[in-house]
Coordinates of C-alpha atoms in Angstrom, one line a residue:
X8 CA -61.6 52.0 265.8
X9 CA -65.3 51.0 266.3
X10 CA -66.0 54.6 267.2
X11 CA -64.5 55.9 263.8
X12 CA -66.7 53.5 261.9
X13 CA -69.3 54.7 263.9
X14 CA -68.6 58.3 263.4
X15 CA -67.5 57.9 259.7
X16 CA -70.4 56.0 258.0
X17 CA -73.7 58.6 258.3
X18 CA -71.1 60.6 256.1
X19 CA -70.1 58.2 254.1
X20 CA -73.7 57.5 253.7
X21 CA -74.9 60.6 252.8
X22 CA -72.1 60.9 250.1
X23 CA -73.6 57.6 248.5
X24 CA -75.6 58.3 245.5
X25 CA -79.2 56.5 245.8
X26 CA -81.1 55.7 242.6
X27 CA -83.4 58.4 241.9
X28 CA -79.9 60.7 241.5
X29 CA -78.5 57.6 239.5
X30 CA -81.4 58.0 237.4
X31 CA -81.9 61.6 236.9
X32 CA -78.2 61.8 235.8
X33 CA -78.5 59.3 232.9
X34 CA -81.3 61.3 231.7
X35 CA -79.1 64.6 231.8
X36 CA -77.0 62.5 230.0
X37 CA -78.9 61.0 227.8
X38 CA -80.6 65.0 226.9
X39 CA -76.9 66.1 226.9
X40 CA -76.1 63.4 224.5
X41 CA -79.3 63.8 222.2
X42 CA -78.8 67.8 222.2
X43 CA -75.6 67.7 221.0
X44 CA -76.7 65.2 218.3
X45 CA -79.5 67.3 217.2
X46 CA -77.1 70.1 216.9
X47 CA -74.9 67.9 214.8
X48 CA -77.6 67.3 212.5
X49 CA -78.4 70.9 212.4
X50 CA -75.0 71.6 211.5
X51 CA -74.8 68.8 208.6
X52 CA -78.4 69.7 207.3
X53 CA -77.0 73.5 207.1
X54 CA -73.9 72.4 205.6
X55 CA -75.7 69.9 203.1
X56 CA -78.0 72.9 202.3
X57 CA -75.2 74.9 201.6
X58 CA -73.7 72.3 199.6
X59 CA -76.4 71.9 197.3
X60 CA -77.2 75.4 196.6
X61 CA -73.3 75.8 195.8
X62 CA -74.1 73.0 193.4
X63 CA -77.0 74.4 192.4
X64 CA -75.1 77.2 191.6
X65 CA -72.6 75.9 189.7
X66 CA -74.8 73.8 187.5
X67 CA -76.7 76.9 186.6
X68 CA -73.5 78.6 185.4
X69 CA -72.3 75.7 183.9
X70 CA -75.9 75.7 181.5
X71 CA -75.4 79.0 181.3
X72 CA -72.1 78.8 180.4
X73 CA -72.7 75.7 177.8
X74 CA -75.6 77.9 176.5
X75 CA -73.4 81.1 175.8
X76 CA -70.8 78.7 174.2
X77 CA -73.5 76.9 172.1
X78 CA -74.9 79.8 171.1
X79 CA -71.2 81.9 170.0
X80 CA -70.7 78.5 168.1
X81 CA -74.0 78.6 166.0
X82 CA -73.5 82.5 165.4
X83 CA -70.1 81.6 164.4
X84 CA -71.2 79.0 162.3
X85 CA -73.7 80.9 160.7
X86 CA -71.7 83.7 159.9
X87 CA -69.1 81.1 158.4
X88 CA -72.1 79.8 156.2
X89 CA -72.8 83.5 155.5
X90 CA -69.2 84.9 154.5
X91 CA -69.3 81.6 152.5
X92 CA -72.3 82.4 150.4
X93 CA -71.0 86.0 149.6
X94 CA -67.9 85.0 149.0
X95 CA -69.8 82.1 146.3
X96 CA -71.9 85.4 145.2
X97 CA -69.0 87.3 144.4
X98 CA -67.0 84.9 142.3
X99 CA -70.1 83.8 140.5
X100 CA -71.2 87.2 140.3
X101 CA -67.9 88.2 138.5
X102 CA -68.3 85.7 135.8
X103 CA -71.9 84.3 135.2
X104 CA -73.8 85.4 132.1
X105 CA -75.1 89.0 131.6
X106 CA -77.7 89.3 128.8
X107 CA -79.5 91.4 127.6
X108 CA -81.0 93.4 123.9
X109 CA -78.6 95.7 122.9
X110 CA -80.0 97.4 120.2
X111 CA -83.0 96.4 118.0
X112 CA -84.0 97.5 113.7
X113 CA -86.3 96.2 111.3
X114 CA -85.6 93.1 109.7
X115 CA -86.0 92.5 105.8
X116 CA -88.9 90.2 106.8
X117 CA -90.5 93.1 108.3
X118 CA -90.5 92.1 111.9
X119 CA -87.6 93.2 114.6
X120 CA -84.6 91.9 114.4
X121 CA -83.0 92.1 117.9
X122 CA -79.0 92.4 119.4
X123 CA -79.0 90.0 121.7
X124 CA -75.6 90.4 124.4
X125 CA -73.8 88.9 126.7
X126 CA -71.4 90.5 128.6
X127 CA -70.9 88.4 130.5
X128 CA -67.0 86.0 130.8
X129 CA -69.2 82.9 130.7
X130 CA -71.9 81.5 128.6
X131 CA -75.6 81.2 129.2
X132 CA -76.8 78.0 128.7
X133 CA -80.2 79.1 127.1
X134 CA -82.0 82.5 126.4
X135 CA -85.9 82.7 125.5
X136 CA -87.4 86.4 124.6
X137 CA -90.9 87.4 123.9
X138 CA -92.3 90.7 123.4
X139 CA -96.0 92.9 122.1
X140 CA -95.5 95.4 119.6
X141 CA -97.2 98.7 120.2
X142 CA -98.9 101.6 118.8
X143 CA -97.6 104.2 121.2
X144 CA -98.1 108.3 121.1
X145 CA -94.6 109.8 121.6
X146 CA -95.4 111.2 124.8
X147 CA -96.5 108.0 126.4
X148 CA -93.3 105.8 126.0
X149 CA -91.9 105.7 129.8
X150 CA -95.9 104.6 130.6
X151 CA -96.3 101.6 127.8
X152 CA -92.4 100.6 128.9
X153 CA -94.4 97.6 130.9
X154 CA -93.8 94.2 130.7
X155 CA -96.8 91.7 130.3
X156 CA -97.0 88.2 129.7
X157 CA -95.5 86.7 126.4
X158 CA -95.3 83.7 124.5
X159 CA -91.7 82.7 125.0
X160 CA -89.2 81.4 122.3
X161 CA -85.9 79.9 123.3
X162 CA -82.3 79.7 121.8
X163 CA -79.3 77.8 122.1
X164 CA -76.4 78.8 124.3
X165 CA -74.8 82.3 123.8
X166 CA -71.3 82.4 124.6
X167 CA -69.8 84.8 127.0
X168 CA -68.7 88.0 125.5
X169 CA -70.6 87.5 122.3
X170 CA -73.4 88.4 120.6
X171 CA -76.3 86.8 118.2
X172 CA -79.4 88.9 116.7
X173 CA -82.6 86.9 116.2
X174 CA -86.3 87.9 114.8
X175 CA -89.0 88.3 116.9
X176 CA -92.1 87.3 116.9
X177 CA -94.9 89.6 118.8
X178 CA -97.2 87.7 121.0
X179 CA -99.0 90.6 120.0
X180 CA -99.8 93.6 117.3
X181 CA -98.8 91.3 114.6
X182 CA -101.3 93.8 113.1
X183 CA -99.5 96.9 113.7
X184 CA -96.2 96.1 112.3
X185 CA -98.4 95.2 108.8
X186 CA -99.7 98.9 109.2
X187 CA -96.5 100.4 110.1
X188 CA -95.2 98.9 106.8
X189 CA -97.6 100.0 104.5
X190 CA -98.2 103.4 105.5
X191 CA -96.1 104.4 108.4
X192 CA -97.3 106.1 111.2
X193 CA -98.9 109.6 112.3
X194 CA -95.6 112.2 113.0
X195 CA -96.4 112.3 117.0
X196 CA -96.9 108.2 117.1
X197 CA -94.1 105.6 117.5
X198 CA -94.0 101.7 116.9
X199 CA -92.5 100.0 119.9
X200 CA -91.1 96.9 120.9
X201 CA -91.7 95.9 125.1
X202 CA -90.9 92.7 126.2
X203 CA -88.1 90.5 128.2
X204 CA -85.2 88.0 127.7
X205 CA -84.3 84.9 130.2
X206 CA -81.3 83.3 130.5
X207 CA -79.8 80.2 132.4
X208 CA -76.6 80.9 133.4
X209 CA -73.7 77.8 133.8
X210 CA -74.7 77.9 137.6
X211 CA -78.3 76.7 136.8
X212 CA -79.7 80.3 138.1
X213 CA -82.4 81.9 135.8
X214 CA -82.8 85.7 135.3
X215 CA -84.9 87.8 133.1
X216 CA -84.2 91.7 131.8
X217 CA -86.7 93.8 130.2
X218 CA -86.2 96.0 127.1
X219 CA -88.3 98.7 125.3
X220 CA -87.1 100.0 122.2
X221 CA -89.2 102.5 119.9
X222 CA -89.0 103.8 116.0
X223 CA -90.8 107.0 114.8
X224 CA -90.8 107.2 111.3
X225 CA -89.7 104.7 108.6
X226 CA -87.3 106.4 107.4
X227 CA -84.8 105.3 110.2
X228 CA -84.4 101.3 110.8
X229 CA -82.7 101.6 114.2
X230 CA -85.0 102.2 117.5
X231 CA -84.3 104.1 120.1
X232 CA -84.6 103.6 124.2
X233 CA -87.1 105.6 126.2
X234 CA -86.5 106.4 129.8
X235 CA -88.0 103.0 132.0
X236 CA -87.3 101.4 134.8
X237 CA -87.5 97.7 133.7
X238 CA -85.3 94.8 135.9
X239 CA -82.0 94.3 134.7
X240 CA -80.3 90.6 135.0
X241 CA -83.1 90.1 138.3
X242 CA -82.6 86.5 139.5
X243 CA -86.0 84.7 139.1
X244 CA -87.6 82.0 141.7
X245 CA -88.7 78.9 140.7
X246 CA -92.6 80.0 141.1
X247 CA -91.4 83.4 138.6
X248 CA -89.5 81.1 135.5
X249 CA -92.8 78.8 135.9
X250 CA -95.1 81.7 135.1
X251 CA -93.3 83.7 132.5
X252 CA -92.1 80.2 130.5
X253 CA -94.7 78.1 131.7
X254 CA -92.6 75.1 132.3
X255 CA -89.9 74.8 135.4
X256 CA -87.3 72.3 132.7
X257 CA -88.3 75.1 129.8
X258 CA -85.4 74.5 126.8
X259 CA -85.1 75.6 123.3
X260 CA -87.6 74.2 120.8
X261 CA -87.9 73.3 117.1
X262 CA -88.0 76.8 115.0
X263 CA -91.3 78.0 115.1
X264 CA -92.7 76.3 118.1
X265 CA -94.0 78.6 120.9
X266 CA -94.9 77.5 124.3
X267 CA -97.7 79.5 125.9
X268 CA -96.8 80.6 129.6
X269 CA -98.9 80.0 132.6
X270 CA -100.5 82.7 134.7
X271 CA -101.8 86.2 134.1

């Protein structure tokens, strides 16, 4: 037995760990341990990376998305507002006032005695015409058919579909129609009448159309129209009815009262 012991325990000995090895296999360890940490956190700062451009991502579509929504809502909000106001256009357009000089003659108090018409279904809440008297050679109509500015005078409502003829009085060539009286004109000269109406329709929107009439001998009352290319029932801004009847509220006055515009 003692010589087993003896033989058995330089092996056992040498198969006894001493504490350098001890020590250098905690710190494998401990590296084995802190390596495979690292590459966990590797791995989770990939993923997380990952993660948030994913995220990223997706919030950038969703703006996108929300954007492109936003955007088709506006446009289809705008072309609600649109169809809306044509649709307004159209209906007023298909009854709101129309007027306009239909025909124009010498009155009995020497002065022109204008037609003027509405053809219009509904009424216009006020009119106001002014208009120069000319001295025009035959061949020069279509050039004098020009409109300048007038002193305006207004009248009450015209009815739709009707029809009322009032004088005129010439801002200017007062003058003229005194010589055109007396003595008549030369055989290749005309008188002639240039000027505009405005209206106020029932839907508070003003418009204006031009006329130009002309008469070439006094033997015939009734004027013709010469070839011109003066607006026709054009809507008016606020800045336009200001400088033609000088006054934005303008409204019919007592007979014989003239308001002078404003501007050239």
């Amino acid at each position: 037995m003692l010589i087993f012991l003896a033989i058995a325990s330089p092996a056992v000995a040498q198969n006894q760990p001493n504490g350098q090895n001890l020590a250098e296999a905690r710190a494998e360890a401990r590296d084995e341990k802190d390596l495979q940490a690292q590459q966990e956190m590797v791995h989770y700062a990939a993923a997380a990376f990952w993660t948030s451009v994913v995220t990223g991502a997706i919030g950038v579509l969703t703006l996108l998305g929300l954007g492109w929504s936003l955007s088709q809502t506006e446009r289809g909000f705008r072309r609600t507002l649109e169809a809306e106001k044509a649709a307004r256009e159209l209906d007023q357009a298909g009854i709101r006032a129309y007027v306009h000089i239909d025909e124009v003659s010498m009155g009995s108090t020497g002065r022109p005695l204008v037609v003027c018409m509405n053809t219009g279904s509904t009424p216009a809440k006020f009119f106001a015409i002014g208009a120069d008297i000319k001295k025009v050679a035959y061949g020069n109509l279509s050039k004098n058919a020009v409109l300048a500015n007038y002193e305006m005078k207004a009248w009450p409502a015209l009815g739709g579909n009707s029809q009322l003829s009032v004088n005129v009085n010439p801002t200017r060539g007062e003058e003229i129609l005194g010589e055109y009286a007396l003595q008549g004109f030369g055989p290749n000269e005309c008188l002639m009448i240039v000027g505009r109406i405005v209206y106020v329709d029932i839907f508070d929107r003003k418009f204006e159309t031009g006329f130009a009439f002309y008469n070439r001998g006094t033997s015939s009352k009734k004027f013709s129209r010469p070839v011109n290319d003066l607006p026709a029932f054009r809507e008016l801004t606020t800045a336009e009815w200001i400088r033609i009847c000088g006054d934005p509220a303008f409204q019919p006055q007592s007979p014989g009262a003239y308001p002078s515009p404003r501007g050239p």
